[in-house]
mmCIF file of C-alpha atoms in Angstrom:
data_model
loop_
_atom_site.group_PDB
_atom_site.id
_atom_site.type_symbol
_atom_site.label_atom_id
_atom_site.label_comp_id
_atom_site.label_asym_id
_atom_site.label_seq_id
_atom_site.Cartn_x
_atom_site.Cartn_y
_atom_site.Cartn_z
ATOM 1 C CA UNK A 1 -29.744 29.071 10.226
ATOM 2 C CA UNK A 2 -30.341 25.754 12.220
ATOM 3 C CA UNK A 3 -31.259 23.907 9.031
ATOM 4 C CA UNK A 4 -27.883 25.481 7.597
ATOM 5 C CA UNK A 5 -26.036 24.064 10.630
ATOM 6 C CA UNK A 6 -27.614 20.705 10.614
ATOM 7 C CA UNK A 7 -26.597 20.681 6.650
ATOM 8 C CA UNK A 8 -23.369 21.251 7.017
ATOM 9 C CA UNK A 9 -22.872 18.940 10.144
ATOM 10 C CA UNK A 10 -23.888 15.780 8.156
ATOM 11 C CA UNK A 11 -21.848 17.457 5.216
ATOM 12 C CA UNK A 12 -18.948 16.635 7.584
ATOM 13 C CA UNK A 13 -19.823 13.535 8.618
ATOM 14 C CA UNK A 14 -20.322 11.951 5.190
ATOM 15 C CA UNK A 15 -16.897 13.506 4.176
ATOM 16 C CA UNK A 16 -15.379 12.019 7.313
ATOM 17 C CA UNK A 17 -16.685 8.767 6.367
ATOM 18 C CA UNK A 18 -15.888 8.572 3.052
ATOM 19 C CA UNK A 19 -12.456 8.821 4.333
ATOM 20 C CA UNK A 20 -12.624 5.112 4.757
ATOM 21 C CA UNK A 21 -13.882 4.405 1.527
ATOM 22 C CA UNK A 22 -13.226 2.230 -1.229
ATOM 23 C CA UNK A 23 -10.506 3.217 -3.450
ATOM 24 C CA UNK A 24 -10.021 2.227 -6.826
ATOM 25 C CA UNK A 25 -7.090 2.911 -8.859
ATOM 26 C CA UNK A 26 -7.011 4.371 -11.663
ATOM 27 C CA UNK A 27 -7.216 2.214 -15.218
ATOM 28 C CA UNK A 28 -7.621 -0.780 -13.269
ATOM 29 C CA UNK A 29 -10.068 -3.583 -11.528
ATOM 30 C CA UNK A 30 -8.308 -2.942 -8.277
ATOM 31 C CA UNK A 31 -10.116 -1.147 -5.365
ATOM 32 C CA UNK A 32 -8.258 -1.343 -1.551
ATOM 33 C CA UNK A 33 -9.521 0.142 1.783
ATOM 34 C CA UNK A 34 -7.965 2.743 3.972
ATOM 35 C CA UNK A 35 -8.568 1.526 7.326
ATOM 36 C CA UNK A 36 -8.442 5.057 9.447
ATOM 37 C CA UNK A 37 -8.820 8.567 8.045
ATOM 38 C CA UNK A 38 -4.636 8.759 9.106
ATOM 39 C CA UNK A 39 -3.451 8.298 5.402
ATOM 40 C CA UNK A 40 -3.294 10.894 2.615
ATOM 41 C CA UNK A 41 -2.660 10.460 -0.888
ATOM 42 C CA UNK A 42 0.682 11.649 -1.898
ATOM 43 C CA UNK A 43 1.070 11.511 -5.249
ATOM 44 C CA UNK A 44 1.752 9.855 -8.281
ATOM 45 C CA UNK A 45 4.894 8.767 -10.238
ATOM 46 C CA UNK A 46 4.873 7.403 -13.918
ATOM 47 C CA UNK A 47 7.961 5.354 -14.016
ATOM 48 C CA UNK A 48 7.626 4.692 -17.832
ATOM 49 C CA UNK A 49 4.492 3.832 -20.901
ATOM 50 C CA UNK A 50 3.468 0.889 -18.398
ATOM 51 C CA UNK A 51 4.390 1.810 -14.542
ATOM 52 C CA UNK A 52 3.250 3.979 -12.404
ATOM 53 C CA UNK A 53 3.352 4.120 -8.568
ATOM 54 C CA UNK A 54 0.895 5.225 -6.286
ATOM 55 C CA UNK A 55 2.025 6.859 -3.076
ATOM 56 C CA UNK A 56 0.152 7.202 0.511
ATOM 57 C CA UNK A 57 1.211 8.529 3.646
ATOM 58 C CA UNK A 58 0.136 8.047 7.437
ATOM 59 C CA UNK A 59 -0.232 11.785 8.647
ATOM 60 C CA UNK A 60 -2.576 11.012 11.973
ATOM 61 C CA UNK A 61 -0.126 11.053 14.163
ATOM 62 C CA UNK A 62 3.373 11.951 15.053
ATOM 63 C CA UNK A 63 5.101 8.410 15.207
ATOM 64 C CA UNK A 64 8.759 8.591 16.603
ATOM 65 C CA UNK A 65 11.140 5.343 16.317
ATOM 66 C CA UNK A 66 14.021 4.183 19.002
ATOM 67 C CA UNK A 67 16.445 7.388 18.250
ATOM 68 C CA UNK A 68 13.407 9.724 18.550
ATOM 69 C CA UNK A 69 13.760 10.410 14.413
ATOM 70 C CA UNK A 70 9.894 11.197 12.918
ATOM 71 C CA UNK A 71 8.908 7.988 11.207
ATOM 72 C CA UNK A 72 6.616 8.854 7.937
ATOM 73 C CA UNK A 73 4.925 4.874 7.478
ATOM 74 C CA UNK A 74 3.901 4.785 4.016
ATOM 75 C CA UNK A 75 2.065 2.583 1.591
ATOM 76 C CA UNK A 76 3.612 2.276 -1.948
ATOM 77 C CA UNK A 77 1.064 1.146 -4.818
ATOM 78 C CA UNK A 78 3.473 -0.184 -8.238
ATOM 79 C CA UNK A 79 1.424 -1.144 -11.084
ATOM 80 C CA UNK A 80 2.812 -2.353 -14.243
ATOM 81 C CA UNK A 81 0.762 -2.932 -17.253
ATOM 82 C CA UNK A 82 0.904 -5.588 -20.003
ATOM 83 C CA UNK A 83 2.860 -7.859 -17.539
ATOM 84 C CA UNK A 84 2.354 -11.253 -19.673
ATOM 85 C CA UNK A 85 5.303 -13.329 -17.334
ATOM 86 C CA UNK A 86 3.588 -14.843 -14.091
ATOM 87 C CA UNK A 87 3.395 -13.082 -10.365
ATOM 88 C CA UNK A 88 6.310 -15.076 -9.498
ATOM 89 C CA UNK A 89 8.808 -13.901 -11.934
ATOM 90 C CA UNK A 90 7.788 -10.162 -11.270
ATOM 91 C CA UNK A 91 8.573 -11.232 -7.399
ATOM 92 C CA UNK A 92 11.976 -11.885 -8.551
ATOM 93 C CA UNK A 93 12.247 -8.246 -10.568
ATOM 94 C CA UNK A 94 11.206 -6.901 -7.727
ATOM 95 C CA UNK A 95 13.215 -8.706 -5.290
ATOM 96 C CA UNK A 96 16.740 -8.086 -7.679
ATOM 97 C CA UNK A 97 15.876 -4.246 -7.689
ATOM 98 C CA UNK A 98 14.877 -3.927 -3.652
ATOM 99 C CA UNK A 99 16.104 -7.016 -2.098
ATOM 100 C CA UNK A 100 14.758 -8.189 1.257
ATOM 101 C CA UNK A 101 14.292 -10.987 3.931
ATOM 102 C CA UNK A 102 11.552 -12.687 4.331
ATOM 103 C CA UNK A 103 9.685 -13.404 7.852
ATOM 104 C CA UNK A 104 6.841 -14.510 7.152
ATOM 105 C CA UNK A 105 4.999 -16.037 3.734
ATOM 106 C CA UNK A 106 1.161 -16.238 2.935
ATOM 107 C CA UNK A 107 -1.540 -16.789 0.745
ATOM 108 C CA UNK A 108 -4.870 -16.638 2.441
ATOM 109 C CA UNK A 109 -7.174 -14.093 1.534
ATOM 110 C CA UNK A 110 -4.739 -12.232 -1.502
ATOM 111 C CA UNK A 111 -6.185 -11.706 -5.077
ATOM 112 C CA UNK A 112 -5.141 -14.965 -7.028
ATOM 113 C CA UNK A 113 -2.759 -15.862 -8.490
ATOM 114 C CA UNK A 114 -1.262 -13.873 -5.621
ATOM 115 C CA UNK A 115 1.354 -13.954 -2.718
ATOM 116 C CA UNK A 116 2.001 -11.712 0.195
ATOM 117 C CA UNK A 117 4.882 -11.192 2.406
ATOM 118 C CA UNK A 118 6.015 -9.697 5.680
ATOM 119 C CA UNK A 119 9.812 -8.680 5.464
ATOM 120 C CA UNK A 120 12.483 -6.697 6.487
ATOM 121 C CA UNK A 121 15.231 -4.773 4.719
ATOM 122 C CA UNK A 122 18.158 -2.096 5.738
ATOM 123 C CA UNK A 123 17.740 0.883 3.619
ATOM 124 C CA UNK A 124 21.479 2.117 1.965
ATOM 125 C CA UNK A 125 19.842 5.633 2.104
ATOM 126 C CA UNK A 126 19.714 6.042 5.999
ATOM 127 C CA UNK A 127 21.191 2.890 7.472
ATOM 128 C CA UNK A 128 17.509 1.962 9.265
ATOM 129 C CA UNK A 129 15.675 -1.348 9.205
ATOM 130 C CA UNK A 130 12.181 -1.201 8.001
ATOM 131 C CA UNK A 131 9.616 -3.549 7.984
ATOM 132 C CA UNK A 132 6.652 -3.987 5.614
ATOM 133 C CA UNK A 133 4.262 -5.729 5.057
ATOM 134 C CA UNK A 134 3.513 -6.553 1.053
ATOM 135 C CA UNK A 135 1.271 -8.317 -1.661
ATOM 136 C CA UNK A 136 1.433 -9.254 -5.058
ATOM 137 C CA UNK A 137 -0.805 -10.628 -7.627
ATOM 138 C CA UNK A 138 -2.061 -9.821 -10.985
ATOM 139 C CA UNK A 139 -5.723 -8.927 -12.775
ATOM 140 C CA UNK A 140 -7.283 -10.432 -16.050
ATOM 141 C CA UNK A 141 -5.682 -7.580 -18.172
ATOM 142 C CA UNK A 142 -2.015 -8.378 -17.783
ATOM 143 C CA UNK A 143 -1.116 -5.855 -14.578
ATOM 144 C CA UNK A 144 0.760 -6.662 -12.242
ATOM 145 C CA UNK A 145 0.666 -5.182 -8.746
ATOM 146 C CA UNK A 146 2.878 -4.873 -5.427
ATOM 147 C CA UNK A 147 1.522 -3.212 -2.279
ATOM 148 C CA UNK A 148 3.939 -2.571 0.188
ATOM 149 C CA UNK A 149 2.885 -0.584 3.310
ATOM 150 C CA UNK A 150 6.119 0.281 5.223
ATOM 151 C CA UNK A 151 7.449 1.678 8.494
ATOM 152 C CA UNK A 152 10.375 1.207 10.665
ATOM 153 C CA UNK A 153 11.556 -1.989 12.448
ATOM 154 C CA UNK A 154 10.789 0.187 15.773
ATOM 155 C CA UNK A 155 7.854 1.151 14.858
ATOM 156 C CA UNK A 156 5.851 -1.436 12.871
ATOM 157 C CA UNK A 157 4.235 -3.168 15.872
ATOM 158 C CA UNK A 158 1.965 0.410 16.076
ATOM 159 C CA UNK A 159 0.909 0.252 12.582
ATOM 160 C CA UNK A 160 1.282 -4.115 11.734
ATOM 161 C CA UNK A 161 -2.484 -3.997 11.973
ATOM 162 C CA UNK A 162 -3.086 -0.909 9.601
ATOM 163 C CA UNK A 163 -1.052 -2.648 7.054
ATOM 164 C CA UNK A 164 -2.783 -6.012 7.588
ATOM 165 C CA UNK A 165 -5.878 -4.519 7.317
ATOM 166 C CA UNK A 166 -5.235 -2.315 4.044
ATOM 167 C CA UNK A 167 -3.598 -5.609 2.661
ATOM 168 C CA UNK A 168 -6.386 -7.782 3.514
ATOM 169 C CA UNK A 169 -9.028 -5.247 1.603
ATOM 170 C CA UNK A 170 -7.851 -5.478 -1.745
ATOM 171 C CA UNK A 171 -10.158 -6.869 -4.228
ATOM 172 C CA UNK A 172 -9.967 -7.070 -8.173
ATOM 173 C CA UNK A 173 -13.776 -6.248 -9.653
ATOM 174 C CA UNK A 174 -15.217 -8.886 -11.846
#
């Protein structure tokens, strides 16, 4: 029974651990790191033949903004396949479908040809501000990718380093 116990116990611990783990999307080169065991997959949305988007809560903790609404911080995953214009004009799809403003611009440590952001934008669906924090870049098959981890204006200063973090993970295999 004690070898049972012990068995299960380190059972638990790997699991727990592998919370953290590498995660690599599917179809692609692209693998990112969940810094805490707060987020949970969602799910998955296929868009069209070439986009899908990959959705991932933080559950961990209750996380309550200025007016004392429940704030659900998210990280959105879009990947579009057989993307043959550069990063830059995809920026600009992107931008003309979900406009934003820009706060801060960088390049340092992304996937290249890449380019992150930290921004702001009002949502027309509930009249908040949200912040984000967001790459782009693209891999040596033609996909383009945008990963956008999101919370409220409020709020973001109690998850800016998840974000970073998660953002600062993301490699492309070789």
């Amino acid at each position: 029974m004690k070898k049972l116990t012990i068995i299960l116990m380190m059972a638990f611990v790997l699991f727990c651990g592998m919370a953290k783990a590498q995660i690599h999307l599917p179809e692609s080169h692209v693998a990112f790191n969940l810094p805490s065991n707060q987020w949970r997959y969602l799910k998955t949305i296929e868009v069209d033949n070439n986009t899908k988007v990959f959705l991932y809560v933080f559950s961990g903790r209750v996380i309550l903004d200025n007016q004392g609404d429940t704030v659900l911080p998210n990280l959105r995953i879009f990947v579009k396949k057989n993307y043959k214009p550069s990063i830059y004009e995809l920026i600009t799809e992107r931008f003309m479908q979900q406009p934003f403003q820009s706060i801060d611009e960088y390049y340092d440590g992304l996937p290249a040809p890449g380019l992150g952001y930290v921004g702001a934008h009002t949502s027309p669906q509930d009249g908040k501000d949200y912040a984000f924090r967001m790459i782009y870049f693209k891999d040596k098959d033609d996909k383009a990718y945008e990963f956008r981890a999101t919370t409220t204006m409020d709020t973001y200063s109690q998850l800016e380093e998840e974000f970073k973090a998660i953002m600062e993970s993301v490699t492309i295999d070789k």
